Coordinates of C-alpha atoms in Angstrom, one line a residue:
M80 CA 204.6 328.1 24.0
E81 CA 205.5 329.7 27.3
T82 CA 207.2 333.1 27.3
Y83 CA 209.9 333.8 29.8
S84 CA 211.2 337.2 31.1
D85 CA 214.9 338.1 30.4
T86 CA 215.8 337.2 34.0
E87 CA 214.0 333.9 33.8
Q88 CA 215.8 333.0 30.6
V89 CA 219.2 334.0 32.1
I90 CA 218.6 331.8 35.1
L91 CA 217.3 328.8 33.0
S92 CA 220.3 329.1 30.7
Y93 CA 222.7 329.2 33.6
L94 CA 221.2 326.1 35.2
R95 CA 221.3 324.2 32.0
S96 CA 224.9 325.1 31.3
H97 CA 226.5 324.5 34.7
R98 CA 227.3 321.5 36.9
P99 CA 224.9 320.9 39.9
E100 CA 227.5 322.0 42.5
E101 CA 227.6 325.4 40.8
C102 CA 223.8 325.9 41.0
M103 CA 223.5 327.3 44.6
L104 CA 222.0 330.7 45.3
D105 CA 225.3 332.5 45.7
K106 CA 226.9 331.1 42.5
I107 CA 223.7 331.6 40.5
S108 CA 223.7 335.3 41.7
R109 CA 227.3 335.8 40.7
G110 CA 227.0 333.9 37.4
T111 CA 223.9 335.8 36.2
G112 CA 224.9 339.2 37.6
K113 CA 221.6 339.5 39.5
S114 CA 221.1 340.2 43.2
R115 CA 220.3 337.3 45.6
A116 CA 216.9 338.7 46.3
T117 CA 216.1 338.9 42.6
V118 CA 217.4 335.4 41.9
L119 CA 215.6 333.9 44.9
K120 CA 212.3 335.5 43.7
Y121 CA 212.6 334.1 40.2
L122 CA 213.8 330.7 41.4
G123 CA 210.6 330.5 43.4
I124 CA 208.5 331.6 40.4
L125 CA 210.1 329.0 38.1
H126 CA 209.7 326.3 40.8
A127 CA 206.0 327.1 41.2
R128 CA 205.6 326.8 37.5
G129 CA 207.0 323.3 37.6
L130 CA 210.2 324.2 35.7
L131 CA 212.7 323.8 38.5
E132 CA 213.4 321.4 41.3
Y133 CA 216.0 321.4 44.1
T134 CA 217.8 319.1 46.5
F135 CA 219.3 320.0 49.9
V136 CA 223.0 319.7 50.4
G137 CA 223.5 320.7 54.1
R138 CA 221.6 323.9 54.5
S139 CA 222.0 324.9 50.8
K140 CA 219.7 324.1 47.9
L141 CA 221.1 322.8 44.6
W142 CA 218.7 324.0 41.9
M143 CA 218.2 322.2 38.6
V144 CA 215.9 322.3 35.6
K145 CA 213.2 319.7 36.0
E146 CA 213.3 316.9 33.3
G147 CA 210.4 317.3 30.9
A148 CA 209.4 320.6 32.4
A149 CA 208.4 322.1 29.1
A150 CA 206.5 319.0 28.0
G151 CA 202.8 318.6 28.5
E152 CA 199.7 318.3 26.4
Q153 CA 196.5 320.2 26.8
A154 CA 193.6 317.9 27.4
A155 CA 190.9 318.1 24.8
P156 CA 187.5 319.4 26.0
E157 CA 185.0 316.7 26.5
A158 CA 182.2 316.5 24.0
A159 CA 178.9 318.0 25.0
P160 CA 176.2 315.5 25.8
A161 CA 174.2 314.5 22.7
E162 CA 171.0 315.3 24.5
E163 CA 171.9 318.9 25.2
E164 CA 169.8 321.6 23.6
A165 CA 171.3 322.9 20.4
D166 CA 171.2 326.5 21.5
L167 CA 173.0 325.7 24.8
A168 CA 175.6 323.7 22.9
A169 CA 176.2 326.6 20.5
L170 CA 176.6 329.0 23.4
A171 CA 179.0 326.6 25.1
F172 CA 181.1 326.3 22.0
A173 CA 181.1 330.1 21.6
L174 CA 182.2 330.5 25.2
Y175 CA 185.0 328.0 24.7
E176 CA 186.1 329.9 21.6
V177 CA 186.2 333.2 23.5
R178 CA 188.2 331.6 26.3
R179 CA 190.6 330.0 23.8
Q180 CA 191.1 333.4 22.1
E181 CA 191.5 335.1 25.5
A182 CA 194.2 332.6 26.5
D183 CA 195.9 333.0 23.1
L184 CA 195.9 336.8 23.4
A185 CA 197.2 336.6 27.0
D186 CA 200.1 334.4 25.8
R187 CA 200.9 336.8 23.0
L188 CA 200.9 339.8 25.4
A189 CA 203.1 338.0 28.0
L190 CA 206.0 340.2 27.2
P191 CA 209.0 340.1 29.6
E192 CA 209.7 343.9 29.9
T193 CA 206.6 345.6 28.5
I194 CA 203.3 346.3 30.2
V195 CA 200.1 346.3 28.0
L196 CA 196.7 347.3 29.3
T197 CA 193.4 348.8 28.2
V198 CA 191.9 351.7 30.2
T199 CA 188.8 353.9 30.0
D200 CA 188.9 357.5 29.1
D201 CA 189.4 358.3 32.8
L202 CA 192.3 355.7 33.0
R203 CA 190.4 353.0 34.9
V204 CA 192.0 349.7 34.1
L205 CA 189.8 347.3 32.1
A206 CA 192.3 344.6 31.1
A207 CA 196.0 344.1 31.4
N208 CA 198.7 341.6 30.6
R209 CA 200.4 339.3 33.1
L210 CA 203.4 341.6 33.7
F211 CA 201.2 344.6 34.7
A212 CA 199.1 342.4 36.9
S213 CA 202.2 341.0 38.7
L214 CA 203.9 344.4 39.2
F215 CA 200.8 346.4 40.1
P216 CA 198.3 343.8 41.5
E217 CA 196.2 346.4 43.4
A218 CA 196.0 349.0 40.7
G219 CA 192.4 349.9 39.8
S220 CA 193.3 353.0 37.8
L221 CA 196.5 354.0 36.0
R222 CA 196.2 357.4 37.7
D223 CA 196.8 355.6 41.1
L224 CA 200.3 354.8 40.0
L225 CA 201.3 358.3 38.8
R226 CA 203.3 360.9 40.6
P227 CA 201.2 364.1 41.1
T228 CA 203.6 366.0 38.7
D229 CA 203.0 363.5 35.9
E230 CA 199.2 363.8 35.8
T231 CA 199.2 366.9 33.7
R232 CA 201.5 365.2 31.1
V233 CA 199.1 362.2 30.9
D234 CA 196.1 364.5 30.5
G235 CA 197.9 366.2 27.6
A236 CA 198.6 362.8 26.0
L237 CA 194.9 361.9 26.4
Q238 CA 193.9 365.0 24.4
S239 CA 196.0 363.7 21.5
V240 CA 194.3 360.3 21.8
R241 CA 190.9 361.9 21.7
A242 CA 192.0 363.6 18.4
G243 CA 192.9 360.2 17.1
R244 CA 196.7 360.4 17.5
A245 CA 198.9 358.2 19.6
A246 CA 201.1 359.9 22.2
T247 CA 204.2 358.8 24.1
V248 CA 205.3 360.2 27.5
E249 CA 207.9 359.0 30.0
L250 CA 206.3 358.3 33.4
D251 CA 207.4 356.9 36.7
L252 CA 204.9 354.3 37.9
R253 CA 204.7 353.5 41.6
E254 CA 205.8 349.8 42.0
K255 CA 205.8 349.9 45.8
A256 CA 205.3 352.5 48.5
G257 CA 207.9 355.1 47.8
V258 CA 209.5 353.2 44.8
Y259 CA 208.9 354.2 41.2
R260 CA 210.0 352.5 38.0
P261 CA 210.4 354.5 34.8
Y262 CA 208.4 353.6 31.6
A263 CA 208.1 355.0 28.1
V264 CA 204.3 354.9 28.0
T265 CA 202.4 355.1 24.6
L266 CA 198.7 355.8 24.6
V267 CA 197.0 354.5 21.5
P268 CA 193.4 355.3 20.4
P269 CA 191.1 352.5 19.2
P270 CA 190.6 352.0 15.4
A271 CA 187.6 353.5 13.7
T272 CA 185.9 350.1 13.8
G273 CA 187.1 349.2 17.3
P274 CA 185.5 349.6 20.7
A275 CA 184.7 353.1 21.8
G276 CA 185.5 354.7 25.2
C277 CA 188.8 352.9 25.8
V278 CA 192.6 353.5 25.2
A279 CA 195.4 351.0 24.8
V280 CA 198.5 351.7 27.0
I281 CA 201.9 350.2 26.1
G282 CA 204.7 350.8 28.6
E283 CA 208.4 349.9 28.0
D284 CA 210.6 349.5 31.1
L285 CA 213.4 352.1 31.0
S286 CA 215.1 351.2 34.3
S287 CA 218.0 349.3 32.6
R288 CA 218.7 352.4 30.5
R289 CA 218.6 354.7 33.5
R290 CA 221.7 353.0 35.1
T291 CA 224.4 355.5 34.2
K292 CA 228.1 355.2 34.2
R293 CA 228.1 357.1 37.4
D294 CA 225.9 354.5 39.0
L295 CA 228.2 351.7 38.0
E296 CA 231.3 353.7 39.3
A297 CA 229.4 354.2 42.6
L298 CA 228.7 350.5 42.9
L299 CA 232.4 349.7 42.1
Y300 CA 233.6 352.2 44.7
I301 CA 231.3 350.8 47.4
I302 CA 232.2 347.1 46.6
R303 CA 235.9 348.0 46.8
S304 CA 235.4 349.7 50.2
V305 CA 233.5 346.6 51.4
G306 CA 236.4 344.3 50.4
T307 CA 239.1 346.3 52.2
A308 CA 237.4 346.9 55.6
P309 CA 239.6 345.6 58.5
D310 CA 236.7 344.8 60.8
E311 CA 232.9 344.8 61.0
E312 CA 232.7 348.3 62.5
H313 CA 234.7 349.8 59.6
L314 CA 232.8 347.6 57.1
L315 CA 229.4 348.9 58.1
E316 CA 230.5 352.5 58.4
G317 CA 232.3 352.4 55.1
T318 CA 229.4 350.8 53.3
M319 CA 226.8 353.2 54.5
T320 CA 229.1 356.2 53.9
G321 CA 229.6 355.0 50.4
I322 CA 225.8 354.7 49.8
R323 CA 225.2 358.2 51.2
E324 CA 228.0 359.8 49.1
K325 CA 227.6 357.8 45.9
L326 CA 224.1 356.4 45.6
A327 CA 221.5 358.0 47.8
P328 CA 221.9 361.0 50.1
Y329 CA 219.7 359.5 52.8
L330 CA 218.4 361.3 55.9
G331 CA 219.2 358.3 58.1
A332 CA 220.4 354.8 57.8
A333 CA 221.0 351.7 59.9
V334 CA 222.1 348.1 59.5
F335 CA 220.1 345.5 61.6
T336 CA 221.2 342.1 62.8
P337 CA 219.0 339.0 62.4
G338 CA 217.6 339.6 65.8
G339 CA 216.4 343.1 64.8
H340 CA 219.1 345.0 66.7
P341 CA 220.9 347.9 65.1
A342 CA 224.5 347.0 64.6
Y343 CA 225.1 350.5 63.0
A344 CA 222.9 353.6 62.9
T345 CA 223.4 357.2 61.8
F346 CA 220.6 358.2 64.2
E347 CA 219.9 357.5 67.9
P348 CA 218.0 354.2 67.9
S349 CA 215.5 355.2 70.6
A350 CA 212.6 353.0 71.4
D351 CA 210.0 355.0 69.5
R352 CA 212.1 355.2 66.4
L353 CA 212.8 351.4 66.5
A354 CA 209.1 350.8 67.0
A355 CA 208.4 352.7 63.8
V356 CA 211.0 351.0 61.5
T357 CA 211.2 347.5 63.0
P358 CA 208.1 346.1 61.3
L359 CA 209.5 347.2 57.9
V360 CA 212.9 345.6 58.7
R361 CA 211.3 342.3 59.8
E362 CA 209.1 342.2 56.7
S363 CA 212.1 342.4 54.4
M364 CA 213.9 339.7 56.4
E365 CA 210.9 337.4 56.5
N366 CA 210.0 337.8 52.8
L367 CA 213.7 338.0 51.6
E368 CA 212.9 341.0 49.4
T369 CA 213.1 344.7 49.7
A370 CA 210.3 346.2 51.7
T371 CA 209.1 349.8 51.4
A372 CA 207.0 352.3 53.3
G373 CA 206.4 356.0 53.5
P374 CA 206.1 358.6 54.5
L375 CA 207.2 358.0 58.1
A376 CA 207.0 360.3 61.1
L377 CA 210.3 359.9 63.0
P378 CA 211.0 362.5 65.7
G379 CA 214.6 363.7 65.7
I380 CA 215.3 362.9 62.1
E381 CA 216.4 366.0 60.2
G382 CA 214.1 366.4 57.2
E383 CA 210.8 364.7 56.2
V384 CA 211.1 361.0 55.6
K385 CA 209.1 360.5 52.4
S386 CA 210.1 356.9 51.8
A387 CA 211.9 354.1 53.7
L388 CA 213.6 351.1 52.2
A389 CA 214.6 347.9 54.1
V390 CA 216.9 345.7 51.9
P391 CA 217.6 342.2 53.2
I392 CA 221.1 340.9 53.6
I393 CA 220.8 337.3 52.3
E394 CA 223.2 334.4 53.0
E395 CA 222.2 330.8 51.9
E396 CA 218.6 331.7 51.4
E397 CA 218.3 333.2 54.9
A398 CA 218.3 336.8 56.0
T399 CA 221.3 337.6 58.2
G400 CA 220.2 341.2 58.6
A401 CA 218.9 344.2 56.7
V402 CA 219.9 347.7 55.5
L403 CA 217.5 350.5 56.3
L404 CA 217.5 353.8 54.4
L405 CA 215.3 356.8 55.3
L406 CA 215.0 359.0 52.2
G407 CA 213.7 362.5 51.7
S408 CA 212.2 361.6 48.3
A409 CA 210.7 358.6 46.5
A410 CA 213.2 355.9 45.4
S411 CA 213.7 354.6 41.9
A412 CA 213.6 350.9 41.0
T413 CA 217.2 351.3 39.7
L414 CA 218.3 352.5 43.2
V415 CA 216.6 349.5 44.8
E416 CA 218.4 347.1 42.4
S417 CA 221.7 348.9 43.2
L418 CA 221.1 348.6 46.9
E419 CA 220.4 344.9 46.6
I420 CA 223.7 344.4 44.9
V421 CA 225.4 346.3 47.7
A422 CA 223.6 344.1 50.3
D423 CA 224.9 341.0 48.5
E424 CA 228.5 342.2 48.8
L425 CA 227.9 343.2 52.4
A426 CA 226.5 339.7 53.1
S427 CA 229.7 338.1 51.8
A428 CA 232.0 340.5 53.7
L429 CA 230.0 340.1 56.9
K430 CA 230.3 336.3 56.6
M431 CA 234.1 336.5 56.2
Q432 CA 234.3 338.9 59.1
R433 CA 232.2 336.5 61.3
L434 CA 234.3 333.5 60.4
D435 CA 237.5 335.5 61.2
R436 CA 236.1 336.5 64.5
E437 CA 235.0 333.0 65.3
R438 CA 238.4 331.6 64.4
S439 CA 240.1 334.3 66.5
E440 CA 237.9 333.6 69.5
Y441 CA 238.6 329.8 69.1
V442 CA 242.3 330.5 69.3
N443 CA 241.7 332.7 72.4
T444 CA 239.9 329.9 74.2
L445 CA 242.9 327.6 73.5
L446 CA 245.2 330.3 74.8
A447 CA 243.1 330.7 77.9
L448 CA 243.2 327.0 78.6
N449 CA 247.0 327.0 78.2
R450 CA 247.5 329.9 80.6
L451 CA 245.1 328.4 83.1
S452 CA 246.9 325.1 83.1
G453 CA 250.2 326.8 83.9
I454 CA 248.7 328.6 86.8
L455 CA 246.8 325.6 88.2
N456 CA 249.9 323.4 88.1
D457 CA 252.0 326.0 89.9
A458 CA 249.6 327.7 92.4
Q459 CA 249.2 326.3 96.0
D460 CA 247.1 328.9 97.7
E461 CA 243.4 328.8 96.7
A462 CA 242.8 332.5 96.9
S463 CA 245.9 333.3 94.8
M464 CA 245.0 330.6 92.4
L465 CA 241.5 332.0 91.8
E466 CA 242.8 335.6 91.4
R467 CA 245.5 334.6 88.9
S468 CA 243.1 332.3 87.0
I469 CA 240.4 334.9 86.4
E470 CA 243.0 337.5 85.4
A471 CA 244.5 335.0 82.9
V472 CA 241.1 333.9 81.4
M473 CA 239.8 337.5 81.1
G474 CA 243.1 338.6 79.5
A475 CA 243.1 335.7 77.0
L476 CA 239.4 336.0 76.0
G477 CA 239.3 339.8 76.0
F478 CA 236.7 340.4 78.7
E479 CA 236.7 343.6 80.7
M480 CA 235.0 342.4 83.9
G481 CA 234.6 339.1 85.8
C482 CA 234.0 337.4 89.2
V483 CA 234.2 334.0 90.8
Y484 CA 231.4 332.7 93.0
L485 CA 231.8 329.5 95.1
L486 CA 229.3 327.5 97.2
D487 CA 230.0 327.7 100.9
E488 CA 229.2 325.0 103.5
A489 CA 225.6 326.2 103.7
D490 CA 225.3 326.0 99.9
E491 CA 225.1 329.7 99.5
M492 CA 226.8 331.5 96.6
V493 CA 229.7 333.6 98.0
P494 CA 231.8 336.0 95.8
R495 CA 235.5 335.0 96.1
V496 CA 237.1 337.1 93.5
Q497 CA 236.0 340.2 91.5
R498 CA 237.9 342.1 88.8
N499 CA 236.9 345.5 87.2
M500 CA 233.3 345.1 88.3
P501 CA 231.4 348.4 88.3
E502 CA 229.9 349.2 91.6
S503 CA 226.4 349.1 90.1
L504 CA 226.9 345.6 88.7
R505 CA 228.5 344.4 91.9
Q506 CA 225.4 345.5 93.8
M507 CA 223.2 343.8 91.2
C508 CA 225.1 340.5 91.9
L509 CA 224.6 340.9 95.6
S510 CA 220.9 341.8 95.3
G511 CA 220.0 338.7 93.2
V512 CA 219.6 340.3 89.8
F513 CA 221.6 337.5 88.2
D514 CA 220.0 334.7 90.3
A515 CA 218.0 333.3 87.4
L516 CA 221.1 333.0 85.2
F517 CA 223.0 331.4 88.0
E518 CA 220.2 328.9 88.6
R519 CA 220.2 328.1 84.9
A520 CA 223.9 327.4 84.9
F521 CA 223.5 325.1 87.9
A522 CA 220.6 323.3 86.3
E523 CA 222.0 322.9 82.8
Q524 CA 225.6 322.4 84.0
K525 CA 227.0 324.0 80.8
V526 CA 228.2 327.4 79.7
V527 CA 225.6 330.1 79.5
Y528 CA 226.4 332.3 76.6
I529 CA 224.4 335.5 76.0
T530 CA 224.7 338.2 73.3
P531 CA 222.2 340.6 71.8
E532 CA 221.4 337.9 69.2
T533 CA 220.3 335.4 71.7
P534 CA 216.7 335.3 73.2
A535 CA 218.1 335.5 76.7
Y536 CA 219.5 338.9 76.2
A537 CA 216.1 340.5 76.1
A538 CA 215.4 338.9 79.5
L539 CA 218.4 340.6 81.1
D540 CA 217.6 343.3 83.6
E541 CA 217.4 346.6 81.8
A542 CA 219.9 348.1 84.2
V543 CA 222.4 345.4 83.0
R544 CA 221.9 346.3 79.3
A545 CA 222.2 350.0 80.2
Q546 CA 225.7 349.3 81.4
G547 CA 226.6 348.4 77.8
V548 CA 227.2 344.7 78.4
K549 CA 227.0 342.9 75.0
T550 CA 228.4 339.5 76.0
V551 CA 227.8 337.4 79.1
L552 CA 229.6 334.2 79.9
I553 CA 228.8 332.0 82.9
M554 CA 231.0 328.9 83.2
P555 CA 230.1 326.3 85.8
I556 CA 233.0 325.2 88.0
K557 CA 232.5 321.4 88.4
I558 CA 233.9 318.7 90.6
G559 CA 232.9 315.4 89.2
G560 CA 229.2 315.8 88.2
E561 CA 228.5 318.6 90.7
V562 CA 228.7 322.3 90.2
V563 CA 230.5 324.0 93.1
G564 CA 230.8 327.5 91.7
L565 CA 230.6 329.9 88.7
L566 CA 233.2 331.9 86.7
N567 CA 231.3 334.9 85.3
M568 CA 232.5 337.4 82.8
G569 CA 231.1 340.3 80.8
S570 CA 232.2 342.4 77.9
G571 CA 231.1 345.6 76.1
R572 CA 231.8 343.9 72.8
E573 CA 229.8 341.2 71.1
K574 CA 231.9 338.0 71.0
R575 CA 231.1 335.1 68.6
Y576 CA 231.8 331.6 69.7
M577 CA 231.5 328.3 67.7
R578 CA 230.3 325.1 69.4
T579 CA 233.9 323.9 69.7
S580 CA 234.9 327.2 71.4
L581 CA 232.1 326.8 73.9
E582 CA 233.3 323.3 74.6
N583 CA 236.8 324.7 75.3
L584 CA 235.2 327.2 77.7
S585 CA 233.5 324.4 79.5
S586 CA 236.9 322.8 80.1
I587 CA 238.0 326.0 81.9
G588 CA 235.3 325.3 84.6
L589 CA 236.4 321.6 84.8
Q590 CA 240.1 322.6 85.2
L591 CA 239.2 325.1 88.0
G592 CA 237.1 322.4 89.7
L593 CA 239.9 319.9 89.7
A594 CA 242.3 322.5 91.1
L595 CA 239.9 323.4 93.8
E596 CA 239.5 319.8 94.7
R597 CA 243.3 319.3 94.9
S598 CA 243.6 322.4 97.1
R599 CA 240.9 321.2 99.5
L600 CA 242.5 317.7 99.7
A601 CA 245.9 319.3 100.4
R602 CA 244.3 321.3 103.2
E603 CA 242.7 318.3 104.7
L604 CA 246.0 316.3 104.6
A605 CA 247.8 319.2 106.2
A606 CA 245.2 319.4 109.0
R607 CA 245.7 315.7 109.7
G608 CA 249.4 316.2 110.1

């Protein structure tokens, strides 16, 4: 009979007792009280064992217990050929019996929260149960997992074992780089008739007992601050401040976007520091689990960074960012679990903030279209129309700078209107720094939308990024199917647009094109008298 860990039992029980539409990652996480990273890991384990299956509904997976998953019969071993030598047959049967007993013992030792292993007198691992092998897959010796301060305590326990007495000590075993999980470890000597030169080790996980009332109050405080933040800036600042004051007094911290850019940082994100931590952040987002490293040499960080944690921010089984903590000491498994819970709350809050911003920007595009329509229906002079139009669009969309370029008779791009353009950016426009983007807008005949989360942002000239430009919009001005100019705008804030918002922005270029065509026709008629 298969044995399941407590977490696996909770997940299986939830899936069996809830309707299919309630069996998505977010709802399983809330219903079981486990972090998304933890739930996602165990869903994968149960799926690999053939106990679960899923079906896609949009981008989300609906998980369910596979019918007949627990059923299955063990095939009987084939009979040995009759002509096989008697002694070889006896050895084969003996080997089968040993393997059967080994499998039976492995099943009996498959405890969900207890590690069991046998070690030599110098703590080299001889055999271990499945839990130990999964938690410490590369451990060749128990001594490799100890803190230096715990080695003397283990040596004292070994002296009791050599005297024939069992001994129990509380130890922190290194689960990952810089992350330790507490265990009550009992060392048991072999019986008088048992094998010599080995010691049985039984370790009970104490991490659930180590979560104090103060830890729970700290989590509640942080979750409340997440829910009341008015915008993304205050959300990230409040969350990281709460972690520093209530959970872990870190040396440095940052929150990274899906593209690997720091949206918030308590330290200057210089190129050398980002180069040191970015691999850890990407590892956590790619594997959807907490990644650890340490120690790290980071110049300019006050104090020695003995461990670093990167906790993924998970939404619908995809990483939408990561929280990075630089610590002056090793981290406990309890702290990691608390940080994963905080990351889940942060993911939900960031999603709501993003949706609010997208809705707000959508309304702004409608407002820009409305203002532009009023100007185009009223203005007669082309220069006045362009000046009033760019001011109205920039004001409605919240951009700080902008310009309009039109093709002249020689098909050269000529600046017609500029608003709040820094001299350095104006010179870049004239010197051809933006020519590649202009050519792209002409070729694709659609809005070019660039933010730090888009691949095109990295291709921007370094001098442009140094100006603090976070959003670039280039809207083709079209007459019929031909692009006759570009309306370009930039902002120091990252703006989020849905597909429908970008379609509205395309309409701005079409409206300007129609107005320019009317203006030129009016001039031609006036010239003919």
